[in-house]
């Protein structure tokens, strides 16, 4: 290894010649090498040969070394190339003669240990006065606190090592240029490679050093500052240079300027640093090439150059090429890093130097270029400056990736036409500024092409036209200001952002010329302060534009000049701008277009902020939404004069006219007429007019502008106004003075502008407004401006079923004229019009004609909707809505309920009725059919029933005339022996119901007390009472059936009673051993007792007989005790069981001993005829005719046979039930023969048993108060022990009775006297039965239509009751004797039960129609108030049926009308009454 100290031109020239070829060594490039050798031979013969040999060997070795690369660059040759650059650029005088006396130094010569081919450790400080180059294949380590200095401008120190180079802590290398090549380089903590203020001369033909004595800073990467610069000048210090070597800078910085002739220069420029590292550069110290300090007497020097190549750059160190401090700060230098990986903690500094003379204008920032990423960064580290860093031509191949301008750096693109194009981002951060063009020449055109343009707290200022092509533009508190000086020669600027434009935090894009913003994605102005403004502004091709709260879209600008450029041509003509009505398909912006603010080919526009323009045109958009805080306004942006301008004469100012005439002005009696009305109401396209005074001191008023949305070819799909859309005229509010200072009348108000909307759907929400009102007049008589014009040009108005409501108006449409002031008149209203509506629609918004009207012509006048004729509207119908309106004279209608049937709105019942011509024809037809059916059924009944009846009558007649066919019980005298042995008939007590069954009292009556054993008799009573009792389930079934179907319950009760009688008979006849009887013969033959009952099963009894083995005397004694005899009536006074006297054979034989059978039978028949009409519920009044009949008809005839009959009540039970009957006294023993003491001396307790609880205290008190007690029965002597009392006029009034819940039915169903005419009556019953069924079915049909619930309620409450009368009636009519009467009663019972269904029908009808919330429309008339008609008819029919059935049953049961003959003689003679 050779260490050479270069000290002569000869050796330098020799070294250059050896490096002429990269492939081989050229030894003799010229004659200089031979001169060198001869010189060596003459002076140092041996030494020179040795030097030549070693020199040749060194160069051969260096070329034979394995070449390695860093980032793709060959490091072996690169250092030599760098030395060439170093020799040519970094040293202005490469032939400096050194004073060093030693020519060859080793590692030891530098105070080190080791060898440069292995490892050299330098531990001594070195002070050099010339260049130093070190070559070796080993490692180099400079130990801590060692310094190597060459403090000479442009002095070069080079370390070219194949191994690693390590600079220990606090190591310092100082020189004009430093170049290090190594495999790995480490710069430890506080170590430094410093070329600050040691730069040599900059390249020739550069202006880095300023001229003059203003103390400006030197320039390099950025311009030097000049303290002569202000806001209106463009002075700067030293200029920039070496832009072409930006990626591999190797230029010295420039000196700063001086402040006087004695101090011509300020601080020196920075030096050069080149670090070539094969792998990793670990930097914890600093690498600097900063400019020198100029102090107060000179400008700062500019920063030098730093170039670093490495695979990895790590550490926490600093790389700086900052400008020097001075009177004017020096510009920053240039730094380029070619590193694959750079740790973020590395700090790179290129800011300009601080300016002492002007602290706010430091030197411009230098450049920091990432050569690996091809990224340029211009940052001033927040040092304030007004001096630019020029960015000259940008490469096109390859394109840079990113450009960053940040930290108060100010970049300048100065060329007349320039394209700034990168592959990635152009970012401006933290006060960064980029200026395109020069303010003195604002006619330049600039293009910016990048993937993204990102701005934060930064500014882009353009002088001229600006065109941006990017995918994303994001701005945060930033501005893009385009200044074309309002010159139409300057082409329009446009920003084409394909994906996203977002402005936030007071970001502004502004141009005083035409500006277009194009894109394909989202444009969003986020909030307050965000704005896009221009003289003309066009936003197009975006998918969505959002104008956030407080943000602004504006064109033209606020100055009058900008406004007049846009509106002047339209204010002077009545012609409609064709480009607003039928705009071109392309969206462009130039000075020939009519609009000031255009939004074109945008899908959705959402306005939360403000859109402001003189002529706003929204074209080929889909939806526009103006939110609650949003405003689209052209107010006060129209003409200052215009076609309808207001007048001003002698202090009287009138309002301008447009859609309405302006209001007249009035001042001191002078009147100025208002501006004229102009424009077409059906297609308005004019600006509002204003008013001007005689001169500028009076001021002026502007009319409203124009807003056009959509076009005839491309209408707006939807406009939603939740905020405001305004084009109002301006109001004049200030006081006006004339030349002498006195107040005069003010100007009139401006007229409203134009809102022209081509759209399909409109929503004007509540609290929103659409306004074209005129402005108010000025003080002292100013007239109001006329209202403007609004026109809705609807597109695709659907007709018929295709119609869809397209306007929802809840807000305010204001077209009013402006208010006059102090005598000034109001302006006239403007116009609000719409496209002519097709048939069926009317009005501005083409709404459907009101319901009940039709329209069969085109037009918008409301009077065209003609009322529909009411004669075609059925009752229970109302006119209904038809989509698209009614276009024919016949209006559609609908029934008031879905239950009514179209087209006549009839119920199903009415459909049936009117099918046959109406109610009366239907009633007549139905009546005829029913009569025919009744006749048919009557004929059929006669053939089926009477034929059988004839056979039965023949049988009865044959048996009557053939006595041998009679049964023994029916032949008189056949049971004489039985009647002779009869002792006593003991009746069961109680009504024989499930709650109170039959029972016998325990104490044996007096009549049988001597023929029974009392104890055994009581046991028998227990047993017989238990047999007579019902089971619990029988009563439960009866209760259930009573609720569901009462006739079934009655049939069930009769069935169980019949079974109970049979059971009692079987028990007494077969099961009981008759042990209570004293007669042995009776016990043996089981013939002492026999159970019997009346046919209606209401009364049961036990007959006691003698056994035949008694003594003759005793038998006579027993027989004599038969009378007085009590005979209990059957029945209970109800409809189904009327009272009747059942005279069986035994009674007939017993009484036949005293009364002839014919007399007794006639008496029984007459008495039963009277008893059948007695109702228990009205027993007091019903028994009076019976008593009278007994007194008039019975007693006179019976007394002839020594028999007396008295009516009484007997067998009272604890529940209050008692039984009616008669007391028969025969023979000499009569009631009048009762001894007086026996009758008088008896207390009432002996007359009434204590258990007769049903007879109240009133009856007791009444009987006690009677003056005669001869009717009180002697229990022992008369009744034989049966409790009860005789009934006379006195006791009748005090009789107690109970009425059950079915008593009201007794008013309808009761037994009557026969009326005859049985055939006619049966025909009428058949007719009523059929009518009942018909009306029932019609009623069910009616209520099924009303409600299914009502239908089910009527049908099921009570179940089967409504429909069962018909089959029950047919069954009764076609039944045969003797069941016909009982079946007729069942039929009557079903008929009465069905009344409950009718009551339910009334309740359902009242509930539905009386309390229903359904109300038909006012123009209809409902006839459902006649719902009660059918239930009423049905109720009437059932009532008539009940009466007919009562008569029918009476005819069946009483066929001998003479029984009711009032004449007793005729009665007993069987003669009919006259």
CSV table of N, CA, C and O in Angstrom, one decimal, residues 1153-1239:
chain,number,residue,atom,x,y,z
A,1153,UNK,N,-169.3,-44.2,43.8
A,1153,UNK,CA,-170.2,-44.7,44.9
A,1153,UNK,C,-171.2,-43.6,45.3
A,1153,UNK,O,-172.2,-43.8,45.9
A,1154,UNK,N,-170.8,-42.3,45.0
A,1154,UNK,CA,-171.6,-41.2,45.4
A,1154,UNK,C,-172.1,-40.4,44.1
A,1154,UNK,O,-173.1,-39.7,44.2
A,1155,UNK,N,-171.3,-40.4,43.1
A,1155,UNK,CA,-171.6,-39.5,41.9
A,1155,UNK,C,-171.6,-40.5,40.7
A,1155,UNK,O,-170.7,-41.3,40.5
A,1156,UNK,N,-172.6,-40.3,39.8
A,1156,UNK,CA,-172.6,-41.1,38.6
A,1156,UNK,C,-171.3,-40.8,37.8
A,1156,UNK,O,-170.8,-39.6,37.8
A,1157,UNK,N,-170.7,-41.8,37.2
A,1157,UNK,CA,-169.5,-41.5,36.4
A,1157,UNK,C,-169.6,-40.5,35.3
A,1157,UNK,O,-168.7,-39.7,35.1
A,1158,UNK,N,-170.7,-40.4,34.7
A,1158,UNK,CA,-170.9,-39.4,33.6
A,1158,UNK,C,-170.8,-38.0,34.2
A,1158,UNK,O,-170.2,-37.1,33.6
A,1159,UNK,N,-171.4,-37.8,35.4
A,1159,UNK,CA,-171.4,-36.5,36.0
A,1159,UNK,C,-170.0,-36.2,36.5
A,1159,UNK,O,-169.5,-35.1,36.3
A,1160,UNK,N,-169.3,-37.2,37.1
A,1160,UNK,CA,-167.9,-36.9,37.5
A,1160,UNK,C,-167.0,-36.7,36.3
A,1160,UNK,O,-166.2,-35.7,36.4
A,1161,UNK,N,-167.1,-37.4,35.3
A,1161,UNK,CA,-166.2,-37.2,34.1
A,1161,UNK,C,-166.5,-35.9,33.5
A,1161,UNK,O,-165.6,-35.2,33.0
A,1162,UNK,N,-167.8,-35.5,33.4
A,1162,UNK,CA,-168.1,-34.1,32.9
A,1162,UNK,C,-167.6,-33.1,33.7
A,1162,UNK,O,-167.0,-32.0,33.2
A,1163,UNK,N,-167.7,-33.3,35.0
A,1163,UNK,CA,-167.1,-32.3,35.9
A,1163,UNK,C,-165.6,-32.2,35.8
A,1163,UNK,O,-165.0,-31.1,35.7
A,1164,UNK,N,-164.9,-33.3,35.7
A,1164,UNK,CA,-163.5,-33.3,35.5
A,1164,UNK,C,-163.1,-32.6,34.2
A,1164,UNK,O,-162.1,-31.8,34.2
A,1165,UNK,N,-163.8,-32.9,33.1
A,1165,UNK,CA,-163.5,-32.2,31.8
A,1165,UNK,C,-163.7,-30.7,31.9
A,1165,UNK,O,-162.8,-30.0,31.4
A,1166,UNK,N,-164.8,-30.3,32.5
A,1166,UNK,CA,-165.0,-28.8,32.6
A,1166,UNK,C,-164.0,-28.2,33.5
A,1166,UNK,O,-163.5,-27.1,33.2
A,1167,UNK,N,-163.7,-28.9,34.7
A,1167,UNK,CA,-162.7,-28.3,35.6
A,1167,UNK,C,-161.3,-28.2,34.9
A,1167,UNK,O,-160.6,-27.2,35.0
A,1168,UNK,N,-160.9,-29.2,34.1
A,1168,UNK,CA,-159.6,-29.2,33.4
A,1168,UNK,C,-159.6,-28.1,32.3
A,1168,UNK,O,-158.5,-27.4,32.1
A,1169,UNK,N,-160.7,-27.9,31.7
A,1169,UNK,CA,-160.8,-26.8,30.7
A,1169,UNK,C,-160.6,-25.4,31.4
A,1169,UNK,O,-160.0,-24.5,30.8
A,1170,UNK,N,-161.0,-25.3,32.6
A,1170,UNK,CA,-160.8,-24.0,33.3
A,1170,UNK,C,-159.3,-24.0,33.9
A,1170,UNK,O,-158.7,-22.9,33.9
A,1171,UNK,N,-158.8,-25.1,34.4
A,1171,UNK,CA,-157.5,-25.1,35.0
A,1171,UNK,C,-156.4,-24.9,33.9
A,1171,UNK,O,-155.3,-24.4,34.3
A,1172,UNK,N,-156.6,-25.2,32.7
A,1172,UNK,CA,-155.5,-25.1,31.7
A,1172,UNK,C,-155.0,-23.7,31.5
A,1172,UNK,O,-153.9,-23.4,30.9
A,1173,UNK,N,-155.9,-22.7,31.8
A,1173,UNK,CA,-155.6,-21.3,31.5
A,1173,UNK,C,-155.0,-20.7,32.8
A,1173,UNK,O,-154.6,-19.5,32.7
A,1174,UNK,N,-154.8,-21.5,33.9
A,1174,UNK,CA,-154.3,-20.9,35.1
A,1174,UNK,C,-152.7,-20.9,35.0
A,1174,UNK,O,-152.1,-22.0,34.7
A,1175,UNK,N,-152.1,-19.7,35.2
A,1175,UNK,CA,-150.7,-19.6,35.2
A,1175,UNK,C,-150.2,-19.4,36.6
A,1175,UNK,O,-150.7,-18.6,37.3
A,1176,UNK,N,-149.2,-20.1,36.9
A,1176,UNK,CA,-148.7,-20.0,38.3
A,1176,UNK,C,-148.2,-18.6,38.6
A,1176,UNK,O,-148.3,-18.1,39.7
A,1177,UNK,N,-147.6,-18.0,37.6
A,1177,UNK,CA,-147.1,-16.6,37.8
A,1177,UNK,C,-148.1,-15.6,38.1
A,1177,UNK,O,-147.8,-14.5,38.6
A,1178,UNK,N,-149.4,-15.9,37.7
A,1178,UNK,CA,-150.5,-14.9,38.0
A,1178,UNK,C,-151.7,-15.7,38.6
A,1178,UNK,O,-152.8,-15.6,38.2
A,1179,UNK,N,-151.3,-16.5,39.6
A,1179,UNK,CA,-152.3,-17.5,40.2
A,1179,UNK,C,-153.4,-16.8,40.9
A,1179,UNK,O,-154.6,-17.2,41.0
A,1180,UNK,N,-153.2,-15.6,41.5
A,1180,UNK,CA,-154.2,-14.9,42.3
A,1180,UNK,C,-155.4,-14.5,41.4
A,1180,UNK,O,-156.5,-14.7,41.7
A,1181,UNK,N,-155.0,-14.0,40.2
A,1181,UNK,CA,-156.1,-13.6,39.3
A,1181,UNK,C,-156.6,-14.8,38.5
A,1181,UNK,O,-157.8,-14.8,38.1
A,1182,UNK,N,-155.8,-15.8,38.2
A,1182,UNK,CA,-156.2,-16.9,37.3
A,1182,UNK,C,-157.1,-17.8,38.0
A,1182,UNK,O,-157.9,-18.5,37.3
A,1183,UNK,N,-157.1,-17.9,39.4
A,1183,UNK,CA,-157.9,-18.9,40.1
A,1183,UNK,C,-159.4,-18.4,40.3
A,1183,UNK,O,-160.3,-19.1,40.6
A,1184,UNK,N,-159.5,-17.1,40.1
A,1184,UNK,CA,-160.9,-16.5,40.4
A,1184,UNK,C,-161.9,-17.1,39.4
A,1184,UNK,O,-163.0,-17.6,39.8
A,1185,UNK,N,-161.6,-17.2,38.1
A,1185,UNK,CA,-162.6,-17.9,37.2
A,1185,UNK,C,-162.8,-19.3,37.5
A,1185,UNK,O,-164.0,-19.8,37.4
A,1186,UNK,N,-161.8,-20.0,38.0
A,1186,UNK,CA,-162.0,-21.4,38.4
A,1186,UNK,C,-162.9,-21.5,39.6
A,1186,UNK,O,-163.8,-22.4,39.6
A,1187,UNK,N,-162.7,-20.7,40.6
A,1187,UNK,CA,-163.6,-20.7,41.8
A,1187,UNK,C,-165.0,-20.3,41.4
A,1187,UNK,O,-166.0,-21.0,41.8
A,1188,UNK,N,-165.1,-19.4,40.5
A,1188,UNK,CA,-166.5,-19.0,40.1
A,1188,UNK,C,-167.2,-20.1,39.3
A,1188,UNK,O,-168.4,-20.4,39.4
A,1189,UNK,N,-166.4,-20.8,38.5
A,1189,UNK,CA,-166.9,-21.9,37.7
A,1189,UNK,C,-167.4,-23.1,38.6
A,1189,UNK,O,-168.4,-23.7,38.4
A,1190,UNK,N,-166.5,-23.4,39.7
A,1190,UNK,CA,-166.9,-24.4,40.6
A,1190,UNK,C,-168.2,-24.0,41.3
A,1190,UNK,O,-169.1,-24.9,41.5
A,1191,UNK,N,-168.3,-22.8,41.7
A,1191,UNK,CA,-169.5,-22.3,42.4
A,1191,UNK,C,-170.7,-22.3,41.5
A,1191,UNK,O,-171.8,-22.6,42.0
A,1192,UNK,N,-170.5,-22.0,40.2
A,1192,UNK,CA,-171.7,-21.9,39.3
A,1192,UNK,C,-172.0,-23.2,38.6
A,1192,UNK,O,-173.2,-23.4,38.3
A,1193,UNK,N,-171.0,-24.0,38.3
A,1193,UNK,CA,-171.3,-25.1,37.4
A,1193,UNK,C,-171.1,-26.4,38.2
A,1193,UNK,O,-171.8,-27.4,38.0
A,1194,UNK,N,-170.1,-26.5,39.1
A,1194,UNK,CA,-169.8,-27.7,39.8
A,1194,UNK,C,-170.7,-28.0,41.0
A,1194,UNK,O,-171.3,-29.1,41.1
A,1195,UNK,N,-170.6,-27.1,41.9
A,1195,UNK,CA,-171.3,-27.4,43.2
A,1195,UNK,C,-172.8,-27.7,43.1
A,1195,UNK,O,-173.3,-28.6,43.7
A,1196,UNK,N,-173.5,-26.9,42.3
A,1196,UNK,CA,-175.0,-27.2,42.3
A,1196,UNK,C,-175.3,-28.6,41.8
A,1196,UNK,O,-176.2,-29.2,42.3
A,1197,UNK,N,-174.5,-29.1,40.8
A,1197,UNK,CA,-174.8,-30.4,40.4
A,1197,UNK,C,-174.3,-31.5,41.3
A,1197,UNK,O,-175.0,-32.5,41.5
A,1198,UNK,N,-173.1,-31.3,41.9
A,1198,UNK,CA,-172.6,-32.3,42.8
A,1198,UNK,C,-173.3,-32.3,44.2
A,1198,UNK,O,-173.4,-33.4,44.8
A,1199,UNK,N,-173.8,-31.2,44.6
A,1199,UNK,CA,-174.5,-31.2,45.9
A,1199,UNK,C,-175.8,-32.0,45.8
A,1199,UNK,O,-176.3,-32.5,46.8
A,1200,UNK,N,-176.3,-32.1,44.6
A,1200,UNK,CA,-177.5,-32.9,44.4
A,1200,UNK,C,-177.2,-34.4,44.7
A,1200,UNK,O,-178.1,-35.1,45.2
A,1201,UNK,N,-175.9,-34.7,44.6
A,1201,UNK,CA,-175.4,-36.1,44.9
A,1201,UNK,C,-174.7,-36.1,46.3
A,1201,UNK,O,-173.9,-37.1,46.5
A,1202,UNK,N,-175.0,-35.1,47.1
A,1202,UNK,CA,-174.4,-35.0,48.4
A,1202,UNK,C,-172.8,-35.0,48.4
A,1202,UNK,O,-172.1,-35.6,49.2
A,1203,UNK,N,-172.3,-34.4,47.4
A,1203,UNK,CA,-170.9,-34.2,47.3
A,1203,UNK,C,-170.5,-32.7,47.2
A,1203,UNK,O,-171.2,-32.0,46.5
A,1204,UNK,N,-169.6,-32.3,48.0
A,1204,UNK,CA,-169.1,-30.9,48.0
A,1204,UNK,C,-167.7,-30.8,47.6
A,1204,UNK,O,-166.8,-31.6,48.1
A,1205,UNK,N,-167.4,-29.9,46.7
A,1205,UNK,CA,-166.0,-29.7,46.2
A,1205,UNK,C,-165.5,-28.3,46.6
A,1205,UNK,O,-166.2,-27.3,46.5
A,1206,UNK,N,-164.3,-28.3,47.2
A,1206,UNK,CA,-163.7,-27.0,47.6
A,1206,UNK,C,-162.3,-27.0,47.0
A,1206,UNK,O,-161.6,-28.0,47.0
A,1207,UNK,N,-161.8,-25.8,46.5
A,1207,UNK,CA,-160.5,-25.6,46.0
A,1207,UNK,C,-159.5,-25.3,47.1
A,1207,UNK,O,-159.9,-24.5,48.0
A,1208,UNK,N,-158.3,-25.8,47.1
A,1208,UNK,CA,-157.3,-25.5,48.1
A,1208,UNK,C,-155.9,-25.8,47.7
A,1208,UNK,O,-155.6,-26.2,46.6
A,1209,UNK,N,-155.0,-25.4,48.6
A,1209,UNK,CA,-153.6,-25.7,48.3
A,1209,UNK,C,-153.1,-26.7,49.3
A,1209,UNK,O,-153.5,-26.6,50.5
A,1210,UNK,N,-152.2,-27.5,48.9
A,1210,UNK,CA,-151.8,-28.6,49.8
A,1210,UNK,C,-150.3,-28.9,49.6
A,1210,UNK,O,-149.6,-28.4,48.7
A,1211,UNK,N,-149.7,-29.8,50.4
A,1211,UNK,CA,-148.4,-30.3,50.3
A,1211,UNK,C,-147.3,-29.2,50.2
A,1211,UNK,O,-146.4,-29.2,49.4
A,1212,UNK,N,-147.4,-28.2,51.1
A,1212,UNK,CA,-146.4,-27.1,51.1
A,1212,UNK,C,-145.0,-27.7,51.6
A,1212,UNK,O,-145.0,-28.5,52.5
A,1213,UNK,N,-143.9,-27.3,50.9
A,1213,UNK,CA,-142.6,-27.7,51.2
A,1213,UNK,C,-141.8,-26.6,51.8
A,1213,UNK,O,-142.2,-25.4,51.8
A,1214,UNK,N,-140.6,-26.9,52.3
A,1214,UNK,CA,-139.8,-25.9,52.9
A,1214,UNK,C,-139.3,-24.9,51.9
A,1214,UNK,O,-139.0,-23.7,52.2
A,1215,UNK,N,-139.2,-25.3,50.6
A,1215,UNK,CA,-138.7,-24.3,49.6
A,1215,UNK,C,-139.8,-23.4,49.1
A,1215,UNK,O,-139.5,-22.5,48.3
A,1216,UNK,N,-141.1,-23.6,49.6
A,1216,UNK,CA,-142.2,-22.7,49.2
A,1216,UNK,C,-143.0,-23.2,48.2
A,1216,UNK,O,-144.0,-22.6,47.7
A,1217,UNK,N,-142.7,-24.4,47.7
A,1217,UNK,CA,-143.5,-25.1,46.7
A,1217,UNK,C,-144.8,-25.7,47.3
A,1217,UNK,O,-144.7,-26.3,48.3
A,1218,UNK,N,-145.9,-25.5,46.7
A,1218,UNK,CA,-147.1,-26.1,47.1
A,1218,UNK,C,-147.9,-26.6,45.9
A,1218,UNK,O,-147.6,-26.2,44.8
A,1219,UNK,N,-148.9,-27.4,46.1
A,1219,UNK,CA,-149.7,-28.0,45.1
A,1219,UNK,C,-151.2,-27.7,45.2
A,1219,UNK,O,-151.7,-27.6,46.4
A,1220,UNK,N,-151.8,-27.4,44.1
A,1220,UNK,CA,-153.2,-27.1,44.1
A,1220,UNK,C,-154.0,-28.4,44.0
A,1220,UNK,O,-153.5,-29.4,43.4
A,1221,UNK,N,-155.2,-28.4,44.5
A,1221,UNK,CA,-156.1,-29.6,44.4
A,1221,UNK,C,-157.5,-29.2,44.9
A,1221,UNK,O,-157.8,-28.0,45.1
A,1222,UNK,N,-158.3,-30.2,45.0
A,1222,UNK,CA,-159.7,-30.0,45.5
A,1222,UNK,C,-159.9,-30.9,46.7
A,1222,UNK,O,-159.2,-32.0,46.9
A,1223,UNK,N,-160.8,-30.5,47.5
A,1223,UNK,CA,-161.2,-31.3,48.7
A,1223,UNK,C,-162.6,-31.8,48.4
A,1223,UNK,O,-163.5,-31.0,48.2
A,1224,UNK,N,-162.7,-33.1,48.4
A,1224,UNK,CA,-164.0,-33.8,48.1
A,1224,UNK,C,-164.6,-34.3,49.4
A,1224,UNK,O,-164.0,-35.1,50.1
A,1225,UNK,N,-165.8,-33.8,49.7
A,1225,UNK,CA,-166.5,-34.2,50.9
A,1225,UNK,C,-167.8,-34.9,50.4
A,1225,UNK,O,-168.6,-34.3,49.7
A,1226,UNK,N,-168.0,-36.2,50.8
A,1226,UNK,CA,-169.1,-37.0,50.2
A,1226,UNK,C,-170.0,-37.5,51.4
A,1226,UNK,O,-169.5,-37.6,52.5
A,1227,UNK,N,-171.2,-37.7,51.1
A,1227,UNK,CA,-172.1,-38.3,52.1
A,1227,UNK,C,-172.6,-37.2,53.0
A,1227,UNK,O,-172.7,-36.0,52.7
A,1228,UNK,N,-173.0,-37.7,54.2
A,1228,UNK,CA,-173.6,-36.8,55.2
A,1228,UNK,C,-172.5,-35.8,55.8
A,1228,UNK,O,-172.8,-34.9,56.5
A,1229,UNK,N,-171.3,-36.2,55.7
A,1229,UNK,CA,-170.2,-35.4,56.4
A,1229,UNK,C,-169.8,-34.3,55.4
A,1229,UNK,O,-169.1,-34.6,54.4
A,1230,UNK,N,-170.2,-33.1,55.7
A,1230,UNK,CA,-169.8,-32.0,54.8
A,1230,UNK,C,-169.0,-31.0,55.6
A,1230,UNK,O,-168.9,-31.1,56.9
A,1231,UNK,N,-168.6,-30.1,54.9
A,1231,UNK,CA,-167.8,-29.0,55.6
A,1231,UNK,C,-168.6,-28.2,56.6
A,1231,UNK,O,-168.1,-27.8,57.7
A,1232,UNK,N,-169.8,-28.1,56.3
A,1232,UNK,CA,-170.7,-27.3,57.2
A,1232,UNK,C,-171.0,-28.0,58.4
A,1232,UNK,O,-171.5,-27.5,59.4
A,1233,UNK,N,-170.8,-29.4,58.4
A,1233,UNK,CA,-171.1,-30.2,59.6
A,1233,UNK,C,-170.0,-30.2,60.6
A,1233,UNK,O,-170.0,-30.9,61.6
A,1234,UNK,N,-168.9,-29.6,60.2
A,1234,UNK,CA,-167.7,-29.6,61.2
A,1234,UNK,C,-168.1,-28.8,62.4
A,1234,UNK,O,-168.7,-27.6,62.3
A,1235,UNK,N,-167.9,-29.3,63.5
A,1235,UNK,CA,-168.3,-28.7,64.8
A,1235,UNK,C,-167.6,-27.3,64.9
A,1235,UNK,O,-166.4,-27.2,64.6
A,1236,UNK,N,-168.3,-26.4,65.3
A,1236,UNK,CA,-167.8,-25.0,65.4
A,1236,UNK,C,-166.6,-25.0,66.3
A,1236,UNK,O,-165.6,-24.3,66.0
A,1237,UNK,N,-166.7,-25.6,67.5
A,1237,UNK,CA,-165.5,-25.5,68.3
A,1237,UNK,C,-164.2,-26.1,67.7
A,1237,UNK,O,-163.1,-25.6,67.9
A,1238,UNK,N,-164.4,-27.1,66.9
A,1238,UNK,CA,-163.2,-27.7,66.2
A,1238,UNK,C,-162.6,-26.7,65.2
A,1238,UNK,O,-161.4,-26.7,65.1
A,1239,UNK,N,-163.5,-25.9,64.6
A,1239,UNK,CA,-162.9,-25.0,63.6
A,1239,UNK,C,-162.4,-23.7,64.3
A,1239,UNK,O,-161.3,-23.2,63.9
